[in-house]
Amino acid sequence: MGTGMSKDADGSSHGSEEGEENLDHAGGQLYVSLKMENLQLKGELIPHVYGSVPLVGSWDSSKALSMERESASMWELSFVVPPNHETLDFKFLLKPKHSNAPCVVEEGPNRLLTGGTLQGESRLAVFKNGDEILECRVFIKADRVSPFDLAASWRAYQENLQPSTVRGIPDVSINSTPMVEAENGSSASLELDLEHYVVPAPSISANSALVYAANNAENPRFSNVDGPGNASFSYKDSVVSADRPATIKQMEVVIPDPSKIYSGSGMVESKSVGTFSPLQKQDGHRGLFVDRGVGSPRLVKSSSSSAFSSSLKLDTETKNSMPAAAGAVTAAAVADQMLGPKEDRHLAIVLVGLPARGKTFTAAKLTRYLRWLGHDTKHFNVGKYRRLKHGSNQSADFFRADNPEGMEARNEVAALAMDDMISWMQEGGQVGIFDATNSNRKRRNMLMKMAEGKCKIIFLETLCNDERIIERNIRLKIQQSPDYAEQPDFEAGLQDFKSRLVNYEKVYEPVEEGSYIKMIDMASGHGGQIQVNNISGYLPGRIVFFLVNTHLTPRPILLTRHGESRDNVRGRIGGDTVLSDAGEIYAKKLTNFVEKRLKSEKAASIWTSTLQRTIITASPIPGFPKIQWRALDEINAGVCDGMTYEEIKKNMPEEYGARKKDKLRYRYPRGESYLDVIQRLEPVIIELERQRAPVVVISHQAVLRALYAYFADRPLKEIPHIEVPLHTIIEIQMGVTGVQEKRYKLMD
């Protein structure tokens, strides 16, 4: 898992200088383990940690994070942070296990953790409990991990889920509610059709109707060029030798068919061969949640982590047992800071594949995901360039390999699109998605030649062998593509497109050069395979993991705020109050709505936060499992929790002004910002992408703004201002045609 470093109570450090230097490299992440040892510590006193963002986010002892018992005398709390994380300011305390007796806080100044190392002189943790003095040794260890380590360990953990609690509340708790009949015939009380409640979605909402994904790609900059003779780039001079040596950093990720995996199996990543393979469930294997607190996703460290290393042939750099990740993709959420330093090099994801293989859909989805995470990303669709320069009514003959005029025209617009993308990167862009067939080595070599010294290219090849999916995609293409907008005869358009496809198939050359990702039969959502070659760095790893977890299975996601709470009535932010009378009514109406909308969806689930106003809102809904996520908790208002905005304006005018000036980046004192919320929501997004059945998410305003922005592809700066009204359901329909939205207002 890479090099590590540790520091014990006598101040001695362990780990090579090279290892410490590597921690600063882009893409590195620190898996930090805090340990406390005392042979005399009684079982009634449980060690906890509390402190500032991002470790805990509160100096309230009631919100302290419990340390887990590792052995009879050793307690541990583990978490993941970027190497350049802000200083963690914290203290240890002892809390009684069963009584309401006061907590015992350690003596001395606060502890500071920077770069995985405790600052200042090392010291024992000293506690004065009445006349008794307890002294505990403190240990700190930091290991560098990669996104692949965390991704693989999450998959292993996912199949061995056993919820545990932190702060008395489950991090992710699953309540498998049995199927029961609705009491008193509640579903019958919704007499009107669901369409009665439909209200218009905001006009600026993206994907509110069926839109061809390529139309949303970047507009060409050459719109004032009249003909091919005026192109500023000559593709003929941009040929790179195809005789490059084969790369050796290869990995194959096999995505099993979920319907064929029994519940006792897991998935681990073998570092020696680079493949995901089944791992039999070990006796006593269980996962313990470790809550990293506000602003950060949580990590899991297995109590039997040796089960991982004993089953794998790890090399010397990865001999440490890998940590497990709770919430799907901790690797992605913690490795960089939102809108922080960018990758050292600009990144170009170049699509490769035959027509009707889902390239444009994949490009649009990946663009939306990276933008939401704060990476400046644009989608460049070569077909859009071709239509603008040569018209949209080109027949299949235009795409023949033995048509020199057509070949020159298509290579020309590809070069123009690539030139636009590189120019955009030189102006500050980070990730360009280059969407075209790029179906032969000569074209790909041209692109690599153009990119030399300017950006790193990763080819993303989409392969599909399912004739049913290909036929479906072809028909969608005829219905949506501007290439056939002027073709009144559907069958004629269908035959023309199939002829075009045959022309591409005759000369298609799979990717074998450079850095690449191959997605093989991933579209069905019933298994598949991803092959990875020569991929390194944090952001490419994040992209691979996103692609592993995405599919095209149509399903709705229902987003709604909890019913009105008593704090809503009082105008107070935060808190954890129960519902008002109106909120109780909404809970009943929501129950009726969900029962009718999802009456045939036996595999649906209800997701809530851990705050009681969402749990109470969901409680009347029968027949579906209810899952509580701490990541879905409302934005932490810190010291402002429980205040009204008028009180903040009066008593904390500087904070009020700072928030008004930049709501996206403003962080409440000892609380969170919207960017913090986005960071901790990424595991939820990945898990929503993985779901194949409907999900009802009952959460809070700030959280739903961030989730909605992901699906609607809204810019980060708009997130704090997105309208998510009370007592309204936003239905997001995900599927092969993209994302569509419908809103239902159940109460005024």
XYZ file of C-alpha atoms in Angstrom:
748
model
C 0.000 0.000 0.000
C 3.035 2.190 -0.258
C 5.404 3.597 2.276
C 4.308 4.618 5.690
C 5.452 6.603 8.664
C 4.603 6.445 12.314
C 5.365 8.235 15.528
C 5.051 6.782 18.994
C 4.968 8.187 22.465
C 8.726 8.695 22.741
C 8.779 10.793 19.612
C 10.659 8.377 17.403
C 9.597 8.258 13.760
C 9.573 5.298 11.391
C 9.606 5.310 7.606
C 12.052 6.222 4.895
C 12.691 9.772 3.725
C 11.649 8.655 0.265
C 8.338 7.477 1.676
C 7.714 10.805 3.364
C 8.586 12.652 0.171
C 6.212 10.479 -1.854
C 3.337 11.514 0.366
C 3.443 14.947 -1.193
C 3.000 13.654 -4.733
C -0.243 14.308 -6.552
C -2.704 11.511 -6.001
C -1.248 10.365 -2.685
C -3.584 9.897 0.250
C -2.852 9.289 3.902
C -4.527 6.473 5.794
C -4.022 7.726 9.347
C -4.332 5.547 12.426
C -4.563 7.158 15.880
C -3.976 4.708 18.719
C -4.076 5.011 22.501
C -2.766 2.368 24.888
C -3.361 1.883 28.621
C -3.265 -1.400 30.501
C -5.234 0.019 33.424
C -8.121 1.569 31.477
C -11.422 0.223 32.716
C -14.095 -1.014 30.357
C -16.593 1.568 31.618
C -14.503 4.416 30.140
C -14.379 4.539 26.346
C -11.663 6.650 24.632
C -13.024 9.255 22.216
C -11.643 12.015 20.010
C -13.161 15.435 19.439
C -11.954 18.595 17.739
C -12.088 20.765 14.660
C -12.965 20.242 10.987
C -12.243 18.038 9.136
C -11.580 15.318 11.711
C -14.601 15.839 13.949
C -16.087 19.254 13.299
C -17.264 19.941 16.837
C -15.802 20.620 20.261
C -19.032 19.350 21.761
C -18.073 16.273 23.787
C -21.449 14.670 23.035
C -20.411 14.515 19.361
C -16.980 13.028 20.003
C -15.867 10.065 17.868
C -15.545 6.755 19.632
C -12.288 4.841 19.279
C -12.619 1.134 18.538
C -10.989 -1.487 20.739
C -8.162 -3.160 18.843
C -6.919 -5.301 21.732
C -7.285 -5.522 25.495
C -5.155 -2.407 25.996
C -5.204 -0.666 22.605
C -7.869 1.619 21.106
C -7.855 3.006 17.561
C -9.481 5.631 15.326
C -8.547 5.624 11.627
C -9.375 7.963 8.756
C -8.155 9.158 5.353
C -6.923 12.667 4.504
C -4.980 14.269 1.634
C -1.253 14.779 2.345
C -1.788 18.569 2.272
C -4.781 18.444 4.605
C -5.461 21.352 6.897
C -4.174 20.989 10.449
C -6.367 18.743 12.578
C -6.899 20.261 16.022
C -8.132 17.688 18.529
C -8.019 16.142 21.992
C -8.708 12.773 23.557
C -11.405 12.260 26.168
C -12.896 9.388 28.132
C -16.661 8.875 28.162
C -18.563 6.582 30.515
C -20.084 3.664 28.654
C -23.427 3.418 30.435
C -23.878 6.403 32.764
C -24.410 10.121 32.301
C -21.304 10.965 34.310
C -19.157 13.824 32.973
C -16.516 13.130 30.360
C -12.855 13.221 31.320
C -10.846 15.429 28.938
C -7.092 14.957 28.645
C -4.888 17.529 30.302
C -2.685 19.942 28.383
C -2.952 21.842 25.115
C -4.754 20.677 21.999
C -2.991 18.190 19.733
C -2.147 19.223 16.174
C -1.855 16.770 13.274
C -0.294 17.961 10.003
C 0.737 15.750 7.085
C 0.024 12.648 9.140
C 2.444 13.743 11.889
C 1.723 15.030 15.401
C 3.188 18.491 15.903
C 5.120 19.653 18.948
C 6.681 17.491 21.602
C 5.265 14.005 21.949
C 3.507 13.405 25.225
C 1.328 10.961 27.048
C -2.410 11.506 27.228
C -3.049 12.338 30.878
C -6.549 12.133 32.383
C -7.558 13.216 35.892
C -10.625 11.291 36.994
C -11.220 12.536 40.523
C -8.184 11.494 42.543
C -7.136 8.970 39.928
C -4.632 9.851 37.211
C -4.547 7.781 34.032
C -1.638 7.971 31.590
C -1.992 6.585 28.071
C 0.598 6.189 25.326
C -0.362 7.762 22.008
C 0.677 6.401 18.598
C 0.234 7.841 15.112
C 0.799 5.972 11.864
C 0.229 7.224 8.306
C 0.317 5.022 5.199
C 0.098 6.219 1.613
C -2.744 4.551 -0.290
C -4.091 4.753 -3.826
C -7.658 5.066 -5.097
C -7.418 1.482 -6.356
C -6.579 0.203 -2.846
C -9.574 1.935 -1.347
C -11.875 1.033 -4.221
C -11.003 -2.640 -4.003
C -11.278 -2.767 -0.244
C -14.700 -1.110 -0.405
C -15.905 -3.883 -2.690
C -14.635 -6.496 -0.236
C -16.302 -4.682 2.635
C -19.575 -4.192 0.750
C -20.238 -7.925 0.722
C -19.558 -8.252 4.448
C -21.608 -5.328 5.740
C -22.317 -5.388 9.441
C -23.460 -1.967 10.662
C -21.896 -0.571 13.812
C -22.508 2.691 15.601
C -20.576 5.841 16.311
C -21.990 8.469 18.653
C -24.835 6.025 19.232
C -26.055 6.487 15.644
C -25.319 4.128 12.745
C -23.063 5.556 10.025
C -24.952 3.532 7.452
C -27.679 1.488 9.078
C -29.930 -0.839 7.160
C -33.389 -1.656 8.432
C -34.809 -4.412 6.251
C -38.462 -3.686 6.745
C -40.699 -6.698 5.941
C -43.371 -6.328 3.346
C -46.574 -5.394 5.124
C -49.978 -4.190 4.086
C -50.585 -0.466 4.437
C -52.434 0.262 7.637
C -56.001 1.425 7.303
C -55.729 1.351 3.538
C -53.539 4.470 3.462
C -52.759 4.087 -0.229
C -56.422 4.484 -1.029
C -56.395 7.985 0.432
C -54.439 9.232 -2.569
C -57.494 9.402 -4.757
C -56.168 11.711 -7.458
C -53.741 10.569 -10.115
C -50.076 11.344 -9.481
C -50.059 13.685 -12.463
C -52.327 15.969 -10.451
C -49.294 16.952 -8.409
C -46.911 17.599 -11.300
C -45.417 21.106 -11.354
C -43.057 22.585 -13.939
C -39.367 22.049 -13.339
C -37.127 25.148 -13.373
C -36.584 26.288 -16.924
C -32.804 26.269 -16.491
C -32.812 22.604 -15.523
C -30.583 20.507 -17.730
C -31.858 17.372 -19.406
C -35.491 18.134 -18.645
C -36.425 16.533 -21.955
C -34.868 14.077 -24.363
C -31.773 15.861 -25.628
C -29.083 14.357 -27.834
C -26.018 14.371 -25.577
C -23.681 15.642 -28.298
C -25.718 18.837 -28.583
C -24.577 19.754 -25.075
C -20.906 19.412 -26.023
C -18.563 22.375 -26.440
C -19.306 24.656 -29.397
C -16.572 24.742 -32.078
C -14.394 27.829 -32.166
C -14.003 27.700 -35.942
C -17.600 28.715 -36.714
C -16.310 31.504 -38.952
C -14.379 29.074 -41.185
C -16.134 28.478 -44.466
C -14.407 25.442 -45.907
C -11.836 22.736 -45.349
C -9.182 24.749 -47.128
C -9.139 27.313 -44.314
C -8.314 24.858 -41.532
C -5.297 25.955 -39.537
C -3.997 22.445 -38.866
C -2.747 19.872 -41.353
C -3.367 16.355 -40.129
C -1.160 14.882 -42.866
C 1.979 16.042 -41.028
C 0.919 14.584 -37.705
C 1.692 10.902 -37.981
C 3.292 9.075 -35.086
C 4.841 5.642 -35.452
C 2.512 2.884 -34.390
C 5.455 0.664 -33.511
C 5.585 1.723 -29.883
C 6.670 -0.876 -27.326
C 3.881 -2.532 -25.420
C 3.216 -1.007 -22.046
C 3.479 -3.186 -18.979
C 1.257 -1.553 -16.371
C -1.889 -3.534 -17.070
C -4.932 -4.278 -15.001
C -8.179 -6.054 -15.703
C -11.284 -5.350 -13.638
C -14.014 -7.951 -14.013
C -17.478 -6.664 -13.165
C -19.619 -9.643 -12.215
C -23.293 -9.942 -12.963
C -24.902 -8.789 -9.681
C -27.694 -11.344 -10.065
C -25.151 -14.169 -10.034
C -23.152 -13.185 -6.949
C -24.178 -14.761 -3.694
C -24.223 -12.527 -0.655
C -21.202 -14.088 0.969
C -18.699 -13.169 -1.699
C -16.504 -10.110 -1.874
C -14.212 -8.474 -4.367
C -10.574 -7.665 -3.719
C -7.868 -6.263 -5.932
C -4.836 -8.423 -6.407
C -1.794 -6.163 -6.638
C 0.303 -8.901 -8.199
C -1.859 -9.612 -11.234
C -4.057 -6.527 -11.206
C -7.428 -8.229 -11.380
C -10.535 -8.206 -9.234
C -11.327 -11.730 -8.043
C -13.794 -13.324 -5.617
C -12.848 -13.515 -1.952
C -14.652 -16.050 0.198
C -16.134 -14.639 3.359
C -13.828 -15.291 6.292
C -15.172 -16.482 9.617
C -15.526 -13.539 11.915
C -14.851 -11.039 9.156
C -16.653 -7.818 9.891
C -16.289 -4.126 9.203
C -16.178 -1.426 11.859
C -17.215 2.052 10.826
C -14.861 4.853 11.752
C -16.544 8.227 11.570
C -14.259 10.968 10.292
C -16.954 13.441 11.161
C -18.305 16.495 9.427
C -17.045 17.407 5.990
C -15.460 14.077 5.195
C -16.567 10.616 4.153
C -15.898 7.840 6.624
C -13.457 5.007 6.421
C -13.749 1.459 7.601
C -10.874 -0.566 8.928
C -11.545 -4.259 9.136
C -10.989 -5.875 12.511
C -9.599 -8.846 10.615
C -7.702 -6.953 7.957
C -5.124 -9.712 7.854
C -7.738 -11.663 5.928
C -7.028 -9.370 2.992
C -3.254 -9.693 3.012
C -3.290 -13.434 3.622
C -5.402 -13.936 0.504
C -3.257 -11.742 -1.741
C 0.264 -11.937 -3.111
C 1.296 -8.390 -2.321
C 4.635 -6.946 -3.346
C 6.944 -5.275 -0.857
C 5.405 -1.858 -1.384
C 1.903 -3.112 -0.641
C 2.534 -5.590 2.151
C 0.480 -3.575 4.629
C -3.118 -4.666 4.958
C -5.314 -2.364 2.913
C -7.974 -0.304 4.684
C -11.619 -0.633 3.757
C -13.739 2.302 2.620
C -17.255 2.980 3.861
C -19.707 4.609 1.499
C -18.422 3.429 -1.857
C -15.616 5.718 -2.951
C -13.724 7.326 -0.118
C -10.760 7.192 -2.455
C -12.347 9.745 -4.712
C -13.669 12.073 -2.053
C -10.570 12.607 0.039
C -7.579 12.587 -2.278
C -7.782 16.221 -3.264
C -9.343 19.379 -1.930
C -12.316 20.877 -3.696
C -11.194 23.480 -6.220
C -7.670 23.018 -4.876
C -4.417 22.358 -6.776
C -4.969 20.742 -10.143
C -3.173 17.755 -11.623
C 0.372 18.415 -12.789
C -0.643 17.809 -16.392
C -3.785 18.493 -18.368
C -5.754 15.346 -19.067
C -7.466 14.368 -22.325
C -9.877 11.437 -22.271
C -10.106 10.339 -25.904
C -13.096 8.111 -26.689
C -12.621 5.151 -29.039
C -15.281 2.823 -30.401
C -17.667 1.938 -33.165
C -20.859 3.971 -33.547
C -23.791 3.082 -31.256
C -21.537 1.828 -28.466
C -22.432 4.546 -25.961
C -19.393 6.798 -26.399
C -21.276 10.084 -26.311
C -23.420 8.981 -23.391
C -20.302 7.941 -21.471
C -18.551 11.196 -22.353
C -21.495 13.292 -21.160
C -21.825 11.333 -17.917
C -18.118 11.534 -17.130
C -18.114 15.255 -17.897
C -21.006 15.818 -15.509
C -19.314 13.819 -12.735
C -15.962 15.602 -12.979
C -17.568 19.043 -13.155
C -19.565 18.312 -10.014
C -16.345 17.412 -8.217
C -14.853 20.776 -9.139
C -12.615 19.735 -12.039
C -12.819 22.130 -14.989
C -14.057 19.707 -17.663
C -15.440 20.118 -21.178
C -16.913 17.698 -23.708
C -15.694 18.105 -27.308
C -17.839 16.134 -29.777
C -16.248 15.766 -33.214
C -19.609 14.952 -34.795
C -20.785 18.424 -33.823
C -17.760 19.908 -35.603
C -18.449 17.759 -38.682
C -22.094 18.819 -38.883
C -21.210 22.486 -38.532
C -18.514 22.383 -41.208
C -19.872 19.836 -43.697
C -23.579 19.631 -42.948
C -25.674 17.021 -41.196
C -27.009 15.159 -44.216
C -23.946 13.089 -45.084
C -24.759 9.574 -46.330
C -22.951 6.380 -45.341
C -20.574 6.827 -48.303
C -19.038 9.826 -46.546
C -17.739 7.401 -43.883
C -16.114 4.870 -46.225
C -12.398 4.270 -45.690
C -11.879 4.259 -49.478
C -13.425 7.716 -49.830
C -10.360 10.022 -49.707
C -12.409 13.215 -49.626
C -14.523 11.922 -46.745
C -11.445 10.690 -44.855
C -9.709 14.040 -45.243
C -12.808 15.949 -44.127
C -13.292 13.764 -41.044
C -9.623 13.936 -40.032
C -9.708 17.679 -40.539
C -12.615 18.283 -38.163
C -11.021 15.898 -35.631
C -7.849 17.992 -35.764
C -9.874 21.182 -35.361
C -11.686 19.783 -32.329
C -8.398 18.622 -30.802
C -6.849 21.995 -31.455
C -9.798 23.700 -29.738
C -9.477 21.374 -26.740
C -5.748 22.009 -26.349
C -6.268 25.768 -26.672
C -8.926 25.588 -23.956
C -6.539 23.655 -21.707
C -3.824 26.258 -22.247
C -6.346 28.849 -21.074
C -6.835 26.979 -17.785
C -9.011 23.954 -18.548
C -8.162 20.718 -16.771
C -9.922 17.700 -18.329
C -11.027 17.504 -21.947
C -13.333 14.691 -23.130
C -12.660 14.100 -26.844
C -15.688 12.280 -28.285
C -15.279 10.547 -31.659
C -14.879 7.039 -33.088
C -11.060 7.405 -33.386
C -11.273 3.913 -34.774
C -7.804 3.429 -36.285
C -4.208 3.857 -35.177
C -3.458 6.550 -37.734
C -6.150 8.837 -36.268
C -5.053 8.118 -32.706
C -1.405 8.726 -33.580
C -2.391 12.070 -35.060
C -4.052 13.028 -31.779
C -1.075 11.867 -29.701
C 1.256 13.911 -31.896
C -0.891 17.004 -31.357
C -0.951 16.403 -27.604
C 2.790 15.953 -27.122
C 4.012 18.283 -24.399
C 0.552 19.780 -23.962
C -1.666 17.183 -22.289
C -1.728 13.555 -21.209
C -3.951 11.312 -23.330
C -5.904 8.362 -21.977
C -7.926 6.409 -24.526
C -11.352 5.241 -23.337
C -12.594 2.438 -25.602
C -16.194 1.234 -25.389
C -16.840 -2.282 -26.697
C -20.213 -3.998 -26.843
C -21.021 -7.503 -28.074
C -24.712 -7.528 -27.171
C -26.666 -7.225 -30.407
C -29.829 -6.181 -28.556
C -28.090 -3.203 -26.965
C -26.465 -2.231 -30.257
C -29.836 -2.356 -32.045
C -31.428 -0.258 -29.281
C -28.636 2.318 -29.504
C -28.916 2.497 -33.276
C -32.652 3.195 -33.081
C -32.090 5.872 -30.429
C -29.449 7.384 -32.682
C -31.888 7.641 -35.595
C -34.484 9.245 -33.300
C -32.172 11.774 -31.637
C -29.119 12.456 -33.802
C -29.125 15.652 -35.895
C -27.633 13.512 -38.693
C -31.139 12.139 -39.329
C -33.272 15.096 -38.302
C -34.140 15.762 -41.958
C -34.762 12.090 -42.791
C -38.545 11.520 -42.667
C -38.267 7.772 -43.354
C -37.119 6.009 -40.194
C -36.317 2.732 -41.972
C -34.262 4.541 -44.603
C -32.292 6.277 -41.868
C -31.850 2.951 -40.071
C -30.398 1.264 -43.144
C -28.093 4.211 -43.857
C -26.723 4.161 -40.312
C -26.144 0.406 -40.446
C -24.239 0.898 -43.694
C -22.159 3.570 -41.964
C -21.471 1.100 -39.157
C -20.281 -1.559 -41.625
C -17.834 0.976 -43.115
C -16.320 1.566 -39.659
C -16.204 -2.144 -38.800
C -14.115 -2.910 -41.896
C -11.200 -0.772 -40.706
C -11.635 -0.805 -36.925
C -8.437 -1.309 -34.912
C -8.779 -1.842 -31.149
C -6.603 0.263 -28.869
C -3.292 -1.360 -27.988
C -1.116 1.724 -27.688
C -0.529 4.281 -24.949
C -2.556 4.601 -21.785
C -6.047 3.222 -22.126
C -9.220 2.045 -20.417
C -11.391 -0.552 -22.167
C -15.042 -0.879 -21.154
C -16.265 -4.255 -22.397
C -19.988 -5.071 -22.266
C -20.581 -2.619 -19.409
C -23.758 -1.067 -20.826
C -26.181 -3.815 -19.817
C -25.607 -3.456 -16.086
C -25.324 -7.260 -15.860
C -21.598 -7.683 -15.482
C -18.807 -6.674 -17.820
C -15.123 -5.994 -17.813
C -12.797 -3.032 -17.610
C -9.189 -3.346 -18.789
C -6.700 -0.717 -17.717
C -3.245 -0.164 -19.200
C -0.544 2.247 -18.034
C -2.901 4.257 -15.824
C -1.397 6.203 -12.931
C -2.233 9.280 -10.922
C -5.116 10.216 -8.728
C -7.585 11.631 -11.249
C -7.254 8.745 -13.747
C -7.827 6.366 -10.846
C -10.947 8.243 -9.848
C -12.233 8.072 -13.432
C -11.664 4.307 -13.581
C -13.571 3.758 -10.358
C -16.483 5.880 -11.548
C -16.681 3.885 -14.779
C -16.599 0.612 -12.845
C -19.695 1.664 -10.924
C -21.838 3.177 -13.670
C -24.430 1.448 -15.875
C -27.454 2.243 -18.047
C -30.237 0.415 -16.208
C -33.289 2.746 -16.200
C -34.567 3.609 -12.717
C -36.034 6.627 -10.903
C -34.411 8.453 -8.003
C -36.818 10.484 -5.874
C -35.350 13.426 -3.964
C -37.315 15.176 -1.235
C -36.709 17.224 1.865
C -38.054 16.009 5.188
C -41.427 17.269 6.301
C -41.424 20.726 7.848
C -39.716 20.646 11.266
C -40.348 22.797 14.308
C -37.045 24.583 13.687
C -38.240 25.335 10.139
C -41.248 27.058 11.649
C -39.024 29.078 13.974
C -36.592 29.944 11.189
C -33.681 28.264 12.959
C -30.937 26.482 11.039
C -29.581 23.048 11.889
C -30.896 21.376 14.994
C -32.587 18.007 15.262
C -36.208 18.741 16.117
C -39.280 16.685 15.293
C -41.816 17.534 12.603
C -44.412 20.262 12.806
C -48.073 19.471 12.219
C -47.617 20.297 8.528
C -44.551 18.058 8.435
C -46.539 15.163 9.861
C -49.169 15.612 7.160
C -46.471 15.608 4.488
C -45.046 12.354 5.861
C -48.449 10.740 5.301
C -48.832 12.214 1.821
C -45.307 11.093 0.929
C -46.145 7.587 2.110
C -49.173 7.468 -0.165
C -47.182 8.856 -3.072
C -44.319 6.371 -2.709
C -46.706 3.431 -2.332
C -48.472 4.343 -5.551
C -45.397 5.415 -7.538
C -43.282 2.401 -6.554
C -45.993 -0.188 -6.036
C -44.386 -2.581 -8.531
C -40.795 -1.875 -7.481
C -40.118 -4.526 -4.846
C -36.368 -3.814 -4.764
C -36.671 -0.080 -4.056
C -35.157 1.425 -0.902
C -35.553 4.534 1.250
C -32.437 6.525 2.183
C -32.452 9.113 4.978
C -29.954 11.050 7.036
C -29.373 10.172 10.684
C -31.339 13.208 11.875
C -34.743 12.441 13.308
C -36.734 14.765 11.069
C -35.829 12.633 8.023
C -36.253 9.358 9.881
C -39.702 10.417 11.126
C -40.679 11.496 7.610
C -39.740 8.063 6.254
C -41.120 5.996 9.132
C -44.731 5.610 7.834
C -43.553 4.211 4.472
C -44.065 0.426 4.639
C -42.539 -2.371 2.658
C -39.112 -0.948 1.767
C -35.759 -1.193 3.556
C -34.676 2.088 5.133
C -31.019 3.043 5.057
C -29.599 5.867 7.173
C -26.523 7.705 5.874
C -24.532 10.135 7.979
C -23.325 11.571 4.665
C -26.918 12.757 4.054
C -27.005 14.868 7.243
C -27.670 18.574 6.781
C -24.775 20.993 6.357
C -23.156 21.522 9.759
C -23.721 25.116 10.866
C -21.097 24.822 13.604
C -21.427 27.501 16.262
C -24.395 28.923 14.337
C -26.441 25.755 14.802
C -29.856 26.612 16.212
C -29.641 30.318 15.348
C -31.796 32.300 12.946
C -30.152 34.261 10.147
C -31.268 37.469 11.850
C -29.439 36.414 15.000
C -26.327 35.639 12.992
C -26.540 39.020 11.267
C -26.893 40.794 14.612
C -24.375 38.866 16.691
C -21.887 37.745 14.025
C -22.003 40.406 11.277
C -18.635 39.418 9.811
C -19.720 35.805 9.413
C -23.048 36.889 7.970
C -21.285 39.076 5.408
C -18.759 36.397 4.473
C -21.522 33.866 3.877
C -23.528 36.298 1.773
C -20.455 37.091 -0.312
C -19.605 33.476 -1.205
C -22.104 30.852 -0.066
C -20.325 28.080 -1.970
C -16.996 28.371 -0.160
C -18.138 29.919 3.122
C -17.590 27.560 6.040
C -19.471 28.054 9.277
C -17.133 28.383 12.277
C -16.477 24.792 13.398
C -18.897 23.716 10.679
C -19.058 23.028 6.958
C -19.175 24.736 3.596
C -21.101 23.590 0.522
C -17.817 22.273 -0.879
C -17.431 20.151 2.246
C -20.932 18.785 1.690
C -20.105 17.890 -1.924
C -16.978 16.093 -0.767
C -18.805 13.877 1.706
C -21.661 13.238 -0.740
C -19.506 11.576 -3.386
C -19.936 8.102 -1.813
C -23.697 8.643 -2.016
C -23.448 9.614 -5.698
C -21.412 6.528 -6.525
C -23.834 4.306 -4.647
C -26.787 5.919 -6.457
C -25.026 5.233 -9.759
C -24.570 1.596 -8.752
C -28.219 1.058 -7.794
C -30.423 -0.791 -10.258
C -33.678 -0.248 -8.387
C -35.480 2.987 -7.449
C -34.234 4.974 -4.461
C -36.114 7.546 -2.393
C -33.698 10.023 -0.774
C -35.184 11.971 2.150
C -32.658 14.556 3.237
C -32.084 18.289 3.750
C -31.951 21.457 1.660
C -28.174 21.905 1.285
C -27.600 18.201 0.698
C -30.347 17.914 -1.918
C -29.090 21.026 -3.668
C -25.733 19.301 -4.102
C -27.260 15.989 -5.203
C -29.625 17.681 -7.639
C -26.757 19.705 -9.114
C -24.973 16.474 -9.987
C -27.909 14.993 -11.882
C -28.925 18.274 -13.519
C -25.325 19.179 -14.440
C -25.531 22.552 -12.709
C -22.356 24.612 -12.119
C -20.881 24.550 -8.630
C -21.466 28.263 -8.164
C -25.236 27.732 -8.563
C -25.544 25.004 -5.929
C -26.248 27.238 -2.894
C -29.061 28.947 -4.824
C -30.880 25.918 -6.312
C -34.554 25.816 -5.401
C -35.473 22.698 -3.419
C -38.807 23.594 -1.769
C -40.391 21.794 1.150
C -43.060 19.167 0.497
C -42.005 18.691 -3.130
C -40.625 15.545 -4.768
C -38.028 15.787 -7.525
C -38.016 12.630 -9.636
C -34.794 11.996 -11.515
C -35.163 9.357 -14.225
C -31.842 7.757 -15.155
C -31.404 5.603 -18.242
C -30.033 5.247 -21.738
C -31.389 8.611 -22.868
C -29.655 10.491 -20.071
C -31.321 12.180 -17.122
C -34.835 13.612 -17.106
C -36.629 15.435 -14.312
C -40.188 15.687 -13.070
C -41.451 17.518 -9.958
C -44.461 16.766 -7.763
C -45.717 19.294 -5.231
C -47.754 17.424 -2.607
C -48.521 20.415 -0.356
C -48.617 24.174 -0.669
